[in-house]
CSV table of C-alpha atoms in Angstrom, one decimal:
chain,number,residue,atom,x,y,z
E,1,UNK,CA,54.7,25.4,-114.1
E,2,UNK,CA,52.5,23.1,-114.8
E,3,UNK,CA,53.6,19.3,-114.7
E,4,UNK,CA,52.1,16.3,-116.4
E,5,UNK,CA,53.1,13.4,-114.7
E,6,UNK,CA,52.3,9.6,-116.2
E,7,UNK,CA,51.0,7.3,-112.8
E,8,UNK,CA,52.6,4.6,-112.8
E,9,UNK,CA,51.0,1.1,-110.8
E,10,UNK,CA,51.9,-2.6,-111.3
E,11,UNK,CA,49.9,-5.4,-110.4
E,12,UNK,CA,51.9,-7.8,-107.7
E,13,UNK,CA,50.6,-10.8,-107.6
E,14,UNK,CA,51.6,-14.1,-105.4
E,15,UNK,CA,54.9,-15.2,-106.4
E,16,UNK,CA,55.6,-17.9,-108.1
E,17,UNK,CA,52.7,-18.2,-110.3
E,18,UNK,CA,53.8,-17.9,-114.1
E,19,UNK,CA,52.0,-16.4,-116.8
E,20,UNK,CA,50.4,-18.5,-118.9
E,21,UNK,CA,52.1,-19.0,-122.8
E,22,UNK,CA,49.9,-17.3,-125.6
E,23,UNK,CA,49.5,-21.4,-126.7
E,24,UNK,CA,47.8,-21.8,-123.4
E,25,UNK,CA,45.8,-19.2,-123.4
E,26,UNK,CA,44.9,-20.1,-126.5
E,27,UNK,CA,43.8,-23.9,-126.0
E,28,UNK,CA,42.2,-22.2,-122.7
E,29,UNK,CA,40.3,-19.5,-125.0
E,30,UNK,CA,39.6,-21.2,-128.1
E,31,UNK,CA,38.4,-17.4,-129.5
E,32,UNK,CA,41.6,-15.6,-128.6
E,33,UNK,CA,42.7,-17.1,-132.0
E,34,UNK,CA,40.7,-14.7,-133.6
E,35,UNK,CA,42.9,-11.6,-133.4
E,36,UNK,CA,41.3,-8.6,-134.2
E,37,UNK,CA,37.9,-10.7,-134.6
E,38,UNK,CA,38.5,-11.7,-131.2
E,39,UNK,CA,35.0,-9.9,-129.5
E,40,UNK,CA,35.3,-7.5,-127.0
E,41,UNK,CA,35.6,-9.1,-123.3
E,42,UNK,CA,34.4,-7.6,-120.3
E,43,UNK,CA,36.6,-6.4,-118.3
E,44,UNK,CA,37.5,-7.6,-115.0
E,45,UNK,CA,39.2,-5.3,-112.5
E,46,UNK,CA,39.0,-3.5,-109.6
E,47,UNK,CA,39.2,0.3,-109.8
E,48,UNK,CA,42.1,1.6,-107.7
E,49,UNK,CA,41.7,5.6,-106.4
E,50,UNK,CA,44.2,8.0,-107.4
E,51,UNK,CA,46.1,9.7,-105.1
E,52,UNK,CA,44.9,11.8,-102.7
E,53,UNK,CA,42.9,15.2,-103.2
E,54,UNK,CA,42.8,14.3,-107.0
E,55,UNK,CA,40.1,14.5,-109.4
E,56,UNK,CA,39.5,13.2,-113.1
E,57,UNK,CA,38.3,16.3,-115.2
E,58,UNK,CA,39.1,14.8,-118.5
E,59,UNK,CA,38.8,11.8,-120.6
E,60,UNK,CA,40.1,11.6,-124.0
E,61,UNK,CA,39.5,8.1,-125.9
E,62,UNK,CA,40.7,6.5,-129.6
E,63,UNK,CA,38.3,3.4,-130.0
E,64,UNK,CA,38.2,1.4,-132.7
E,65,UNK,CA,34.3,0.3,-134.1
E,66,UNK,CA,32.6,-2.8,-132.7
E,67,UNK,CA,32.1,-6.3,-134.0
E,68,UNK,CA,31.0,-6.7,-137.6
E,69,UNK,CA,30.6,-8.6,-140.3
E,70,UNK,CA,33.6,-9.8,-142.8
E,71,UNK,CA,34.3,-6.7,-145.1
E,72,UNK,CA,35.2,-8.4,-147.8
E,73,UNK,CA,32.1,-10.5,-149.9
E,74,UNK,CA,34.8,-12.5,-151.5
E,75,UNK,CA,35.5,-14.3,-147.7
E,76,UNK,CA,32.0,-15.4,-147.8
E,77,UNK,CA,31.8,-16.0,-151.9
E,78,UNK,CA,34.9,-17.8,-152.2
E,79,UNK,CA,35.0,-20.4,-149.9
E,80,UNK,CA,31.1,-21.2,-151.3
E,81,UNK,CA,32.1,-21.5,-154.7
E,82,UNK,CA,34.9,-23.8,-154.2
E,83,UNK,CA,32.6,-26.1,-151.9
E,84,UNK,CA,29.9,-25.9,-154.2
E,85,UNK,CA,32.0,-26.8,-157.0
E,86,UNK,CA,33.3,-29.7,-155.2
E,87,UNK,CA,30.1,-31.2,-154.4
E,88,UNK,CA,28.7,-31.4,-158.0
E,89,UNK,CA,31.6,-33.2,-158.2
E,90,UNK,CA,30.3,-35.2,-155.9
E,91,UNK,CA,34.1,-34.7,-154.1
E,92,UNK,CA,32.8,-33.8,-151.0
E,93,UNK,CA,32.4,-36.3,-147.5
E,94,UNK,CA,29.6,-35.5,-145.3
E,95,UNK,CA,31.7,-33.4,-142.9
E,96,UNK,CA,32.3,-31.1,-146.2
E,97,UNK,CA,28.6,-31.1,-147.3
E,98,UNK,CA,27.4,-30.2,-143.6
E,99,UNK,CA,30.1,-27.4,-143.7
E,100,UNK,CA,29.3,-26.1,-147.2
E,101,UNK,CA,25.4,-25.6,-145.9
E,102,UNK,CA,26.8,-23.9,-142.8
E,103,UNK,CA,28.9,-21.3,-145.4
E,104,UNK,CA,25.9,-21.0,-147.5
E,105,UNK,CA,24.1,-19.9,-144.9
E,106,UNK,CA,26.9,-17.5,-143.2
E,107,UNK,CA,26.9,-15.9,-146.5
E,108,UNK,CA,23.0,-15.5,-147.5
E,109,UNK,CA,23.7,-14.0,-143.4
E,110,UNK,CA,25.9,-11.3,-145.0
E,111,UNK,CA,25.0,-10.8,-148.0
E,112,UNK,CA,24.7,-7.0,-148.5
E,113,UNK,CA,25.8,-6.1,-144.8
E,114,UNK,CA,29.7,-6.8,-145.6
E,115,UNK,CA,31.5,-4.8,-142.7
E,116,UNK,CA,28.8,-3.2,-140.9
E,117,UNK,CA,28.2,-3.6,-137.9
E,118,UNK,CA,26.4,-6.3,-135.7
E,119,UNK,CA,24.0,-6.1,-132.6
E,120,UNK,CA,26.8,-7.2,-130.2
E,121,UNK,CA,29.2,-4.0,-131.5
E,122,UNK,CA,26.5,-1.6,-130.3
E,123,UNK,CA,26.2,-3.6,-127.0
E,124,UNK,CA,30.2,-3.6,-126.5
E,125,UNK,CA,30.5,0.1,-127.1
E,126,UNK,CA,27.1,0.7,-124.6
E,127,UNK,CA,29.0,-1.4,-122.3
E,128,UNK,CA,32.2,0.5,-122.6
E,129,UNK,CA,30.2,3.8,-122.5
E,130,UNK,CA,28.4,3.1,-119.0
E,131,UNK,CA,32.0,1.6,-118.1
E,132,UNK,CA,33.7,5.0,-118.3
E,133,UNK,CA,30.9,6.9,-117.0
E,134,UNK,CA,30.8,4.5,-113.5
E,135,UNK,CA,34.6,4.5,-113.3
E,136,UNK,CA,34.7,8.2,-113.4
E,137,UNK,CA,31.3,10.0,-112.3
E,138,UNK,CA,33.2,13.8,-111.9
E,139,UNK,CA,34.3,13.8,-115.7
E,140,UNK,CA,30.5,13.4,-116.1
E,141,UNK,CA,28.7,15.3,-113.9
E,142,UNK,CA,26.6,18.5,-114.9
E,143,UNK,CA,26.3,20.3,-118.1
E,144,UNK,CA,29.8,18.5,-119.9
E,145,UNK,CA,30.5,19.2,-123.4
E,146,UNK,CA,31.4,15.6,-125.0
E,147,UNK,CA,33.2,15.8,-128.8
E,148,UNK,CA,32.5,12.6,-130.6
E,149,UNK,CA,34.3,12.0,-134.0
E,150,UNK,CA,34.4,9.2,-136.3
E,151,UNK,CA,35.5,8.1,-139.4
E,152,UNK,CA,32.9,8.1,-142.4
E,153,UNK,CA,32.4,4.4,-142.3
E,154,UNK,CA,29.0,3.3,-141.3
E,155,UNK,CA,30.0,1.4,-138.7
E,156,UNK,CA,32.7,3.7,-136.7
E,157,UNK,CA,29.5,6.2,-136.9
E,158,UNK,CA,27.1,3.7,-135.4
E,159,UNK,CA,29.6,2.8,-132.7
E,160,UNK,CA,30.3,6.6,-132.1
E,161,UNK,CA,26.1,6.4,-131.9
E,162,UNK,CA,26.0,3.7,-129.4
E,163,UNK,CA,28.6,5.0,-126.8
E,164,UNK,CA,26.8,8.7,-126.7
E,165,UNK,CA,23.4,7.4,-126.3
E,166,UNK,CA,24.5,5.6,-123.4
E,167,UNK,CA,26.0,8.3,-121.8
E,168,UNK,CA,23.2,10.9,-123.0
E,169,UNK,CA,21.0,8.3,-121.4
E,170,UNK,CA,23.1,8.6,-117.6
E,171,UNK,CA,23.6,12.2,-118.4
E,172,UNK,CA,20.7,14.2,-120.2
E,173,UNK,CA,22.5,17.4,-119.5
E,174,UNK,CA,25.5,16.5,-121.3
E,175,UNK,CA,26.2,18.6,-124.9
E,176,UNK,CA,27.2,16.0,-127.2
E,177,UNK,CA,28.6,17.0,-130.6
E,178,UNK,CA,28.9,14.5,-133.1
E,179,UNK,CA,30.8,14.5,-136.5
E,180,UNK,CA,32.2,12.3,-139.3
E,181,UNK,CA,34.1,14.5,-141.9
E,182,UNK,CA,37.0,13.7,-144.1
E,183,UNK,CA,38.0,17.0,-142.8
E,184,UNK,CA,39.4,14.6,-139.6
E,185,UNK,CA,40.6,11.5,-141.4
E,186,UNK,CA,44.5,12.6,-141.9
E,187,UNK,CA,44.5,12.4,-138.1
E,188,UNK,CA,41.8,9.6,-137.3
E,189,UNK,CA,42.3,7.1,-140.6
E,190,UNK,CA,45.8,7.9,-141.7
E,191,UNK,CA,47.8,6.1,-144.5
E,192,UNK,CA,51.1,7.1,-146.5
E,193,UNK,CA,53.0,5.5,-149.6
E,194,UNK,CA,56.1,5.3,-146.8
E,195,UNK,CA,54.7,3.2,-144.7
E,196,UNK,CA,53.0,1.1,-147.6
E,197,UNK,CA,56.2,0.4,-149.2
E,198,UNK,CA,58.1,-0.7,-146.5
E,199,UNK,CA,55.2,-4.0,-146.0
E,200,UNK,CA,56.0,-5.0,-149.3
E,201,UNK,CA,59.8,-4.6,-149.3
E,202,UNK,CA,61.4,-8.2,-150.4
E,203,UNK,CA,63.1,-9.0,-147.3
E,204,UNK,CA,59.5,-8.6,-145.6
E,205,UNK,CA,57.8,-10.8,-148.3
E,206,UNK,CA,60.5,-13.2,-147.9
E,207,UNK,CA,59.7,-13.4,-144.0
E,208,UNK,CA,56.5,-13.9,-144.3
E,209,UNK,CA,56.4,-16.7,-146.9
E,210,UNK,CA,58.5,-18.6,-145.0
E,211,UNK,CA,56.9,-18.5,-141.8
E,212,UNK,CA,53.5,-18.8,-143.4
E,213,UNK,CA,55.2,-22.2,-145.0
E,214,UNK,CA,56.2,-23.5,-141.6
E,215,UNK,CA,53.0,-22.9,-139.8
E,216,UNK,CA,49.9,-23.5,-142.5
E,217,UNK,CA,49.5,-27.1,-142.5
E,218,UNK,CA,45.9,-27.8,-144.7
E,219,UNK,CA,46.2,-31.0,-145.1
E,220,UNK,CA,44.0,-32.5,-142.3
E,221,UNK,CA,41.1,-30.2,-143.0
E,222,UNK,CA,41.3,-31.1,-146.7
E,223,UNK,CA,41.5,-34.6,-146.2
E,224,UNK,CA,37.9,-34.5,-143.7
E,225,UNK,CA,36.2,-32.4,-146.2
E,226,UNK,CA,36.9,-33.8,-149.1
E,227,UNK,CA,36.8,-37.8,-150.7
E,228,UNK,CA,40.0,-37.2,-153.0
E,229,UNK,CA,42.9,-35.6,-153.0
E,230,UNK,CA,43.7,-35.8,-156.3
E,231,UNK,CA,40.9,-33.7,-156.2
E,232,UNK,CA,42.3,-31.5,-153.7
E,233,UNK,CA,45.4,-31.2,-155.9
E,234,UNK,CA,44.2,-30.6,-159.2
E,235,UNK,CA,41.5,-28.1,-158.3
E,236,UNK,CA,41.6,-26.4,-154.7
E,237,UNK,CA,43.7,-24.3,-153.5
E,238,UNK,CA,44.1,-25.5,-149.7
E,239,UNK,CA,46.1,-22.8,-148.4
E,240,UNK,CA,43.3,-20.5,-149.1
E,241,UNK,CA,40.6,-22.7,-148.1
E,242,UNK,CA,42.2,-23.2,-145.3
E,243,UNK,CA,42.3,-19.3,-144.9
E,244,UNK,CA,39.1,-18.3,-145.8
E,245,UNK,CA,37.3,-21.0,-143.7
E,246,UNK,CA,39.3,-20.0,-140.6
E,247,UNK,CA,38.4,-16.5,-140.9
E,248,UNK,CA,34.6,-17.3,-141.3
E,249,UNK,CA,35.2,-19.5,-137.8
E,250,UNK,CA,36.8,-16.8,-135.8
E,251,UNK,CA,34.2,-13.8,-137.2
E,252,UNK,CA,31.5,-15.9,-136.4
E,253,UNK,CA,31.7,-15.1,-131.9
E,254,UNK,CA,30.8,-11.4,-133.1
E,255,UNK,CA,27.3,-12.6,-134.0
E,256,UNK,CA,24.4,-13.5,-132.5
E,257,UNK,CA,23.9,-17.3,-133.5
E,258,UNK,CA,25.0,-20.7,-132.8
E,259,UNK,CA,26.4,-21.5,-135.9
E,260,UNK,CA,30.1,-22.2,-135.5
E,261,UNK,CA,32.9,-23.3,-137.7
E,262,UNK,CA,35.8,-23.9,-135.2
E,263,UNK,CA,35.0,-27.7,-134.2
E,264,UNK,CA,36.7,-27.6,-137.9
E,265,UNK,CA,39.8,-27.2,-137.1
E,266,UNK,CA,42.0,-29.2,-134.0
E,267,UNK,CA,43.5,-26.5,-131.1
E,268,UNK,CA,46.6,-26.8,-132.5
E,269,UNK,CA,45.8,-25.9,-136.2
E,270,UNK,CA,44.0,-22.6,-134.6
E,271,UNK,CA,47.3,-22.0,-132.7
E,272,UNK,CA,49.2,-22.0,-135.3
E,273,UNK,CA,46.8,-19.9,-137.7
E,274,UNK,CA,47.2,-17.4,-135.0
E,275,UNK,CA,50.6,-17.1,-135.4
E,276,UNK,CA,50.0,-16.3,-138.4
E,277,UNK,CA,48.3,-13.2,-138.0
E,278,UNK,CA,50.2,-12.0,-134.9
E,279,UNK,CA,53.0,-12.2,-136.9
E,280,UNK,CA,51.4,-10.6,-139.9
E,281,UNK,CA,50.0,-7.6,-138.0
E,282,UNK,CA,53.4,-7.1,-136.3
E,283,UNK,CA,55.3,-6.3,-139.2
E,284,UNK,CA,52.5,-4.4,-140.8
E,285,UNK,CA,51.6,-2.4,-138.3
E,286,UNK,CA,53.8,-3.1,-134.7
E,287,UNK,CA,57.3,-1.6,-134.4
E,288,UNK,CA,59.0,-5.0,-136.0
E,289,UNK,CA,62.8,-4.4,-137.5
E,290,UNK,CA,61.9,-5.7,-140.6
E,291,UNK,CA,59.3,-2.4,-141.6
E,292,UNK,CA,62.5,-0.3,-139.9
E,293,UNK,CA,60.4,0.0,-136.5
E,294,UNK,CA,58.6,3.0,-138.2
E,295,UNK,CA,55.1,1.6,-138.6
E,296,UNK,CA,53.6,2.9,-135.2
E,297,UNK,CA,54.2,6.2,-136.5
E,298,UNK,CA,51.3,5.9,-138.9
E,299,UNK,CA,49.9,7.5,-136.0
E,300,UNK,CA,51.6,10.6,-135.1
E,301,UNK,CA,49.2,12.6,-136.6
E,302,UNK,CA,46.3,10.8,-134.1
E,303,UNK,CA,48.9,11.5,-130.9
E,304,UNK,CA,49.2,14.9,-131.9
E,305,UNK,CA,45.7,15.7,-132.3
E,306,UNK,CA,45.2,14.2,-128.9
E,307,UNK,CA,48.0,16.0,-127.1
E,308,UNK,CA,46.6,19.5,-128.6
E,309,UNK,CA,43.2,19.1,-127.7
E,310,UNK,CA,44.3,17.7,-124.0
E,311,UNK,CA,45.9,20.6,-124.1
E,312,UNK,CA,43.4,23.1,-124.9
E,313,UNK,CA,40.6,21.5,-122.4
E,314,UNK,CA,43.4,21.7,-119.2
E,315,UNK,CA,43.4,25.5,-119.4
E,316,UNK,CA,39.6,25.4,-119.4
E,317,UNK,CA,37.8,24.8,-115.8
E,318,UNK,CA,35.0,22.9,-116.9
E,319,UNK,CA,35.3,19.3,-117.7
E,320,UNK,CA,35.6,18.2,-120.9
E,321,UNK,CA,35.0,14.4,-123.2
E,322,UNK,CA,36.8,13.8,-126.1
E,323,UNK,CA,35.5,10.5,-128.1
E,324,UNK,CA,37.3,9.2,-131.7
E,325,UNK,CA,35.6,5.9,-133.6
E,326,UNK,CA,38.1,4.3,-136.4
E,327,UNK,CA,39.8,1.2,-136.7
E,328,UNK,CA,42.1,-1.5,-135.2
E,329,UNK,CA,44.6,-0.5,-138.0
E,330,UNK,CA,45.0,2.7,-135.7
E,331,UNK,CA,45.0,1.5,-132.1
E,332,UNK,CA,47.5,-0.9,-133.0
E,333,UNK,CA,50.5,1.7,-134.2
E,334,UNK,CA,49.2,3.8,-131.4
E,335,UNK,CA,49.3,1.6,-128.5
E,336,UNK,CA,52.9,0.6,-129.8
E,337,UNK,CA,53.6,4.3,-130.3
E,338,UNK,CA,52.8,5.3,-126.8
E,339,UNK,CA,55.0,2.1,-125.9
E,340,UNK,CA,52.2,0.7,-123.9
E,341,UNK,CA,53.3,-2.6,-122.1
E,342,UNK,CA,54.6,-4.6,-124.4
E,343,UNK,CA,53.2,-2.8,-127.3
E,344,UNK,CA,56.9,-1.9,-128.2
E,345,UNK,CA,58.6,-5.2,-128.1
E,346,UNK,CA,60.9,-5.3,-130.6
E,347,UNK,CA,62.3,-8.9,-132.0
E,348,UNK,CA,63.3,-10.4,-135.7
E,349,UNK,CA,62.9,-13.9,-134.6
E,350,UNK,CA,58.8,-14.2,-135.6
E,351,UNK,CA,58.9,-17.7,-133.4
E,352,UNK,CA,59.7,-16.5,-130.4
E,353,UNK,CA,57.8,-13.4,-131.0
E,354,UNK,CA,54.4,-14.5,-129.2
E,355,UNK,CA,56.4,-15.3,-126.2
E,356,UNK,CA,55.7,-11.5,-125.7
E,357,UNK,CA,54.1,-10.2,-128.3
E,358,UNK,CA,50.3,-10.9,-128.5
E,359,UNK,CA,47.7,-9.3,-130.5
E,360,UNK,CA,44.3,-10.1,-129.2
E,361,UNK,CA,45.9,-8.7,-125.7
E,362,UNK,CA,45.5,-5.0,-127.9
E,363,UNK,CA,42.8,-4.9,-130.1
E,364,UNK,CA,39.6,-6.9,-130.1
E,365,UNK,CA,36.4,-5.5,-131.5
E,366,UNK,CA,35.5,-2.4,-130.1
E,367,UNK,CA,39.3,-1.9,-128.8
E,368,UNK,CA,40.2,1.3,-126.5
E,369,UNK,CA,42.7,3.8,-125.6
E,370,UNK,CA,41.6,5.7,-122.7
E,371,UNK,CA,43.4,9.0,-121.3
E,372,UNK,CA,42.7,10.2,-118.3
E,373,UNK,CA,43.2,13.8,-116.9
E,374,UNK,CA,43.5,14.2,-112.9
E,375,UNK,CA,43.9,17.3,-111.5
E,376,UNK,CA,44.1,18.7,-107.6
E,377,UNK,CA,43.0,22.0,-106.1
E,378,UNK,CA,46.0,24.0,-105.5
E,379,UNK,CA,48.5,22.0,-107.6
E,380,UNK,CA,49.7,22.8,-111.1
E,381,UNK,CA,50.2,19.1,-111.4
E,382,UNK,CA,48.4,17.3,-114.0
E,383,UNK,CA,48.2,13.4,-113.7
E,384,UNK,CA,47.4,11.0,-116.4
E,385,UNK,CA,46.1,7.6,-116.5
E,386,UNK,CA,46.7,5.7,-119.5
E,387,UNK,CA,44.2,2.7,-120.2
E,388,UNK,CA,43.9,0.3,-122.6
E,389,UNK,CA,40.9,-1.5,-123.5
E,390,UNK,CA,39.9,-0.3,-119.6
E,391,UNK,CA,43.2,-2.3,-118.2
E,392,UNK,CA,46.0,-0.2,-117.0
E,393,UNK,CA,48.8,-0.3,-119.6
E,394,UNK,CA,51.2,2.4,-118.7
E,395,UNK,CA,54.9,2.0,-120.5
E,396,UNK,CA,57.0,1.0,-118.1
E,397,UNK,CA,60.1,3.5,-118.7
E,398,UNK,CA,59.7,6.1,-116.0
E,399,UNK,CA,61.7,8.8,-117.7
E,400,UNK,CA,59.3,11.7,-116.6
E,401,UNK,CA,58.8,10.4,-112.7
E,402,UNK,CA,61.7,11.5,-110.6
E,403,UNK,CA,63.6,9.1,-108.5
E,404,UNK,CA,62.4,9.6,-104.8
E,405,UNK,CA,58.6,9.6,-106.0
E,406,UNK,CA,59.1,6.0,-107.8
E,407,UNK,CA,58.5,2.9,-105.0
E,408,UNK,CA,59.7,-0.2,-106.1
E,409,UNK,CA,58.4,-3.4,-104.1
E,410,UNK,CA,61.4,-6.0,-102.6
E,411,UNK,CA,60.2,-8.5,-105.3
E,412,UNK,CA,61.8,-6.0,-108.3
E,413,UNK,CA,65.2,-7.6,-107.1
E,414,UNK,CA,64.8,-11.0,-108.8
E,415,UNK,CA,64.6,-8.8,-112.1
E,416,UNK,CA,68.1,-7.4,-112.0
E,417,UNK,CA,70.0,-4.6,-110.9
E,418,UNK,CA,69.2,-2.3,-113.9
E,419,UNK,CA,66.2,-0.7,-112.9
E,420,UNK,CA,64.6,0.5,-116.4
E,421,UNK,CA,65.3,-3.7,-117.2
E,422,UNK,CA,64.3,-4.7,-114.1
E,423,UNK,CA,60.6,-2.2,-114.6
E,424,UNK,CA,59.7,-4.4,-118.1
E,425,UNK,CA,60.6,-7.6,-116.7
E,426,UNK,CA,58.6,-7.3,-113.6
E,427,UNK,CA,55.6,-5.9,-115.1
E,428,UNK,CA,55.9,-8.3,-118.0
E,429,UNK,CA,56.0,-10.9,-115.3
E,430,UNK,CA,53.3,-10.0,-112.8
E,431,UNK,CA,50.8,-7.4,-115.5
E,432,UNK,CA,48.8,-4.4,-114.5
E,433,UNK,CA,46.8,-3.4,-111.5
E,434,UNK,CA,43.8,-3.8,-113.8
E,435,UNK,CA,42.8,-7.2,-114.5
């Protein structure tokens, strides 16, 4: 019978070092404030082998499209509008005038390109393309029939574009098939009335409002861009100033340019607008209590698909590459539905949910799920590697290893006597063999 078995490694590093708090990272990292417009870093690890006599034949991936531009015009138009406004009202101090010729030109920048996708989002997904084919040659090798799909926006379809040049590049045997079909999007774009409901539930409003009231704080940034605040109060609304500005600072690191907007805003202000959206993409899309942990299973219909077609290319004897483009909105529920990490954590208290809980840690531009498919000459045993965004991020609940083939290192023992407990703490504690 043949057995899939999920490998299982963790990362032990020296102890006694702490991880560092999402703040620090943050005040470290500047651009992890971003979120989802946090650009695609390059990975640093160190490949480990798997065990002995095995082989990857397989790689199956969900990605999610590259940096881009804001999609919405109204990011770029609003924020202009009030600033232009203000300064024929002469309301603005210099500090506002210099920042409303620095949104005048992000926005002539976009103007007509709103969501598509930028130079550096076809260099991330080249980069991840050569990536995979480097960290696993065999799945490569020869005459290998690679099935790319994407969802019909322009820029999942240029990202899709990107990654199979590169490897058609490394590879000029390989048979790549391409397709972008609504035919796919109940599986690769999903959305449901359910699951669209339970975000706007009043409980869930309620949470959010009053977390967004104890962490947006615009009154600095108003009072250094503009001369009044009676002006401020009578005709801008600072919250969404605030807002829009913030989200025209963090897009900007998925461009090519100089032109920044963060020195606008102090460490701590970017902090908290993080906290903001972590929380925000939690409950709209992680498996918080307050959407009835049900949103990761938005994507059901994406594991399915995956687990069917991993299915069908195991029986076969040649190698196989299965590639999907979409959308952050989809690794997210997906990571947390494969329980990946701490994908799964599950808390009501939104200020202590970054303590564990961290977005950018899941889905950057040009975010990844990787599957990969080992097999062994003479074994029915199927083993699979689970990365994401090309770091090891295997759940941590070893219900399908058995006992004796599980080794647990003498440093598992400060993490208490339960084991499954003592498995999340540890690897929450010390991370993955990848990093």
């Amino acid at each position: 019978m043949r057995r899939l078995i999920l490998l299982f490694f963790c990362y032990c590093l020296t102890l006694g070092i702490s991880a560092q708090t999402a703040k620090e990272e943050i005040f470290e990292n500047i651009h992890l404030s971003a979120a989802n417009h946090y650009a695609y870093p390059d990975p640093d690890f160190k490949k480990t082998p798997p065990p002995s006599g095995y082989k990857p034949f397989y790689l199956s991936h969900y990605a999610r499209h590259g940096s881009r531009y804001r999609v919405n015009p109204n990011d770029y138009k609003e924020p202009l509008r009030i600033l232009c406004e203000a300064e024929k009202d002469e309301a603005l101090t210099e500090l506002g005038k210099k920042t409303l010729n620095l949104i005048d030109s992000l926005a002539r920048m976009a103007e007509d390109r709103y969501g598509e996708l930028t130079l550096l989002g076809a260099r991330q997904h080249r980069g991840i393309a050569k990536r995979m084919y480097e960290n696993f040659p065999e799945v490569f090798q020869g005459v290998v029939a690679v099935d790319a799909r994407s969802t019909v926006v322009i820029r999942c379809i240029l990202s899709m574009m990107a990654e199979c040049l590169q490897l058609q590049s490394m590879n000029p045997k390989l048979q790549i098939k391409n397709d972008a079909s609504y035919y796919d999007m109940y599986y690769m774009n999903n959305e449901d009335d359910y699951f669209r409901k339970q975000r706007k539930t009043d409980e869930v409003l309620a949470a959010k409002q009053a977390f967004r009231k104890e962490h947006l704080h615009p009154e600095r940034l108003m009072k250094s861009l503009f001369n009044s605040q009676d002006y401020v109060k009578w005709k801008v609304d600072a919250d969404k100033l605030m807002s829009y500005l913030f989200e025209l600072a963090v897009i900007m690191q998925n461009h090519d340019t100089d032109i920044e907007l963060y020195s606008l805003f102090t460490k701590e202000e970017c902090y908290d607008m993080w906290l903001l959206n972590n929380a925000n993409w939690y409950i709209d899309y992680g498996p918080s209590p307050l959407t009835k942990g049900k949103m990761p299973y938005l994507e059901a219909n994406l594991l399915e698909n995956i687990l069917n077609t991993a299915d069908t290319c195991i029986v076969k004897k040649e190698n196989n590459v299965t590639l999907r483009f979409g959308h952050e909105s989809c690794v997210l529920p997906l990571a947390c539905l494969l329980e990946l990490g701490d994908c799964a954590y599950q808390t009501t208290d939104l200020n202590s949910l970054a303590e564990v809980w961290r977005n950018y840690k899941i889905f950057p531009m040009a975010c990844n799920i990787q599957f990969v498919f080992y097999r062994k000459k003479g074994s029915d045993d199927i083993l699979v590697k689970v990365l994401l965004n090309s770091m090891l991020r295997i759940p941590v609940c070893m219900h399908n290893v058995e006992e004796d083939q599980i080794f647990r290192p003498a440093a598992w023992n400060a993490f208490g006597m339960d084991k499954e407990g003592a498995d999340y703490r540890a690897c929450t504690t010390y991370g993955p063999i990848y990093k």
